[in-house]
């Protein structure tokens, strides 16, 4: 999938793609509305570690819905793209374990085409309050202004900066998440359909574990998408990780992990609970 604050729900093979996409879009936007302030704090905490000055810490809690307009505009389409990829993969590849893993990667790669520009715009708006002029990639009034400025000054490449980094974050996240999620559901429900509240609880636990394990990759992705680099062409996910370790040690790789877990895990619980409620109600 993509953005931190929401996760795609498991889709039954018999469901229609349109209905799955609509349910996923509603659940995803609902979860992001609740968790966006924590997502903003996470993004700011991740970039503050790259600054020589810590004066930006005073801005951590201000303007917590910065960038939410980009979420409202892009997230429904991104969720729809994810479910189109998921359903097409299931039809073409089948339901085996390896086939499902490949389907998940395909769905994420497809959804990332929409999630990546959303993340770039959202995170630029979220972090500009704490970054100095020398570090930030621009100053923006709103999501539409940010999109225009980035497209004009950096081209399409600027809007899609971090596409592969995003995939490298969410591919292992999804693999870890669904293994834990399905095992929890199986343990609690014994293979039977479970109540939406149980799906929410399983999503909460699985997301907390997967988010912690993949946090260093997400930190590098956020910095790659928001900070200035002397040579943008040479800035990669792994070069950013190396710089973090050289400057702050291994501990620096987990800057903002608490706020990210606090954003992603409840977001997954809300998303899965809302999705299952809609699905089981026949909507």
JSON list of C-alpha atoms in Angstrom, two decimals, residues 3-6 27-43 64-68 259-271:
[
{"chain": "A", "resi": 3, "resn": "UNK", "atom": "CA", "xyz": [0.86, 6.10, 3.25]},
{"chain": "A", "resi": 4, "resn": "UNK", "atom": "CA", "xyz": [1.38, 5.27, 6.94]},
{"chain": "A", "resi": 5, "resn": "UNK", "atom": "CA", "xyz": [-2.01, 6.03, 8.37]},
{"chain": "A", "resi": 6, "resn": "UNK", "atom": "CA", "xyz": [-4.15, 3.42, 6.58]},
{"chain": "A", "resi": 27, "resn": "UNK", "atom": "CA", "xyz": [-12.30, 2.98, 5.54]},
{"chain": "A", "resi": 28, "resn": "UNK", "atom": "CA", "xyz": [-8.94, 4.42, 4.52]},
{"chain": "A", "resi": 29, "resn": "UNK", "atom": "CA", "xyz": [-9.99, 8.08, 4.58]},
{"chain": "A", "resi": 30, "resn": "UNK", "atom": "CA", "xyz": [-11.78, 7.56, 7.91]},
{"chain": "A", "resi": 31, "resn": "UNK", "atom": "CA", "xyz": [-8.68, 6.06, 9.51]},
{"chain": "A", "resi": 32, "resn": "UNK", "atom": "CA", "xyz": [-6.43, 8.78, 8.13]},
{"chain": "A", "resi": 33, "resn": "UNK", "atom": "CA", "xyz": [-8.67, 11.54, 9.46]},
{"chain": "A", "resi": 34, "resn": "UNK", "atom": "CA", "xyz": [-8.27, 10.15, 12.97]},
{"chain": "A", "resi": 35, "resn": "UNK", "atom": "CA", "xyz": [-4.54, 9.43, 12.76]},
{"chain": "A", "resi": 36, "resn": "UNK", "atom": "CA", "xyz": [-3.25, 12.26, 10.55]},
{"chain": "A", "resi": 37, "resn": "UNK", "atom": "CA", "xyz": [-2.05, 14.43, 13.48]},
{"chain": "A", "resi": 38, "resn": "UNK", "atom": "CA", "xyz": [0.18, 11.59, 14.68]},
{"chain": "A", "resi": 39, "resn": "UNK", "atom": "CA", "xyz": [1.39, 11.00, 11.12]},
{"chain": "A", "resi": 40, "resn": "UNK", "atom": "CA", "xyz": [2.38, 14.68, 10.95]},
{"chain": "A", "resi": 41, "resn": "UNK", "atom": "CA", "xyz": [4.31, 14.43, 14.21]},
{"chain": "A", "resi": 42, "resn": "UNK", "atom": "CA", "xyz": [6.01, 11.26, 12.95]},
{"chain": "A", "resi": 43, "resn": "UNK", "atom": "CA", "xyz": [7.16, 12.92, 9.72]},
{"chain": "A", "resi": 64, "resn": "UNK", "atom": "CA", "xyz": [-1.19, 18.81, 12.73]},
{"chain": "A", "resi": 65, "resn": "UNK", "atom": "CA", "xyz": [-3.59, 18.54, 9.79]},
{"chain": "A", "resi": 66, "resn": "UNK", "atom": "CA", "xyz": [-1.06, 20.01, 7.37]},
{"chain": "A", "resi": 67, "resn": "UNK", "atom": "CA", "xyz": [-1.19, 18.05, 4.14]},
{"chain": "A", "resi": 68, "resn": "UNK", "atom": "CA", "xyz": [-4.53, 16.39, 4.83]},
{"chain": "A", "resi": 259, "resn": "UNK", "atom": "CA", "xyz": [4.57, 8.30, 16.79]},
{"chain": "A", "resi": 260, "resn": "UNK", "atom": "CA", "xyz": [4.61, 6.13, 13.67]},
{"chain": "A", "resi": 261, "resn": "UNK", "atom": "CA", "xyz": [3.36, 3.09, 15.57]},
{"chain": "A", "resi": 262, "resn": "UNK", "atom": "CA", "xyz": [0.78, 5.29, 17.30]},
{"chain": "A", "resi": 263, "resn": "UNK", "atom": "CA", "xyz": [-0.38, 6.44, 13.87]},
{"chain": "A", "resi": 264, "resn": "UNK", "atom": "CA", "xyz": [-0.24, 3.25, 11.79]},
{"chain": "A", "resi": 265, "resn": "UNK", "atom": "CA", "xyz": [-1.50, 0.70, 14.33]},
{"chain": "A", "resi": 266, "resn": "UNK", "atom": "CA", "xyz": [-4.73, 2.52, 15.28]},
{"chain": "A", "resi": 267, "resn": "UNK", "atom": "CA", "xyz": [-5.17, 3.44, 11.62]},
{"chain": "A", "resi": 268, "resn": "UNK", "atom": "CA", "xyz": [-5.06, -0.25, 10.71]},
{"chain": "A", "resi": 269, "resn": "UNK", "atom": "CA", "xyz": [-7.52, -1.09, 13.47]},
{"chain": "A", "resi": 270, "resn": "UNK", "atom": "CA", "xyz": [-9.96, 1.59, 12.28]},
{"chain": "A", "resi": 271, "resn": "UNK", "atom": "CA", "xyz": [-9.52, 0.69, 8.62]}
]
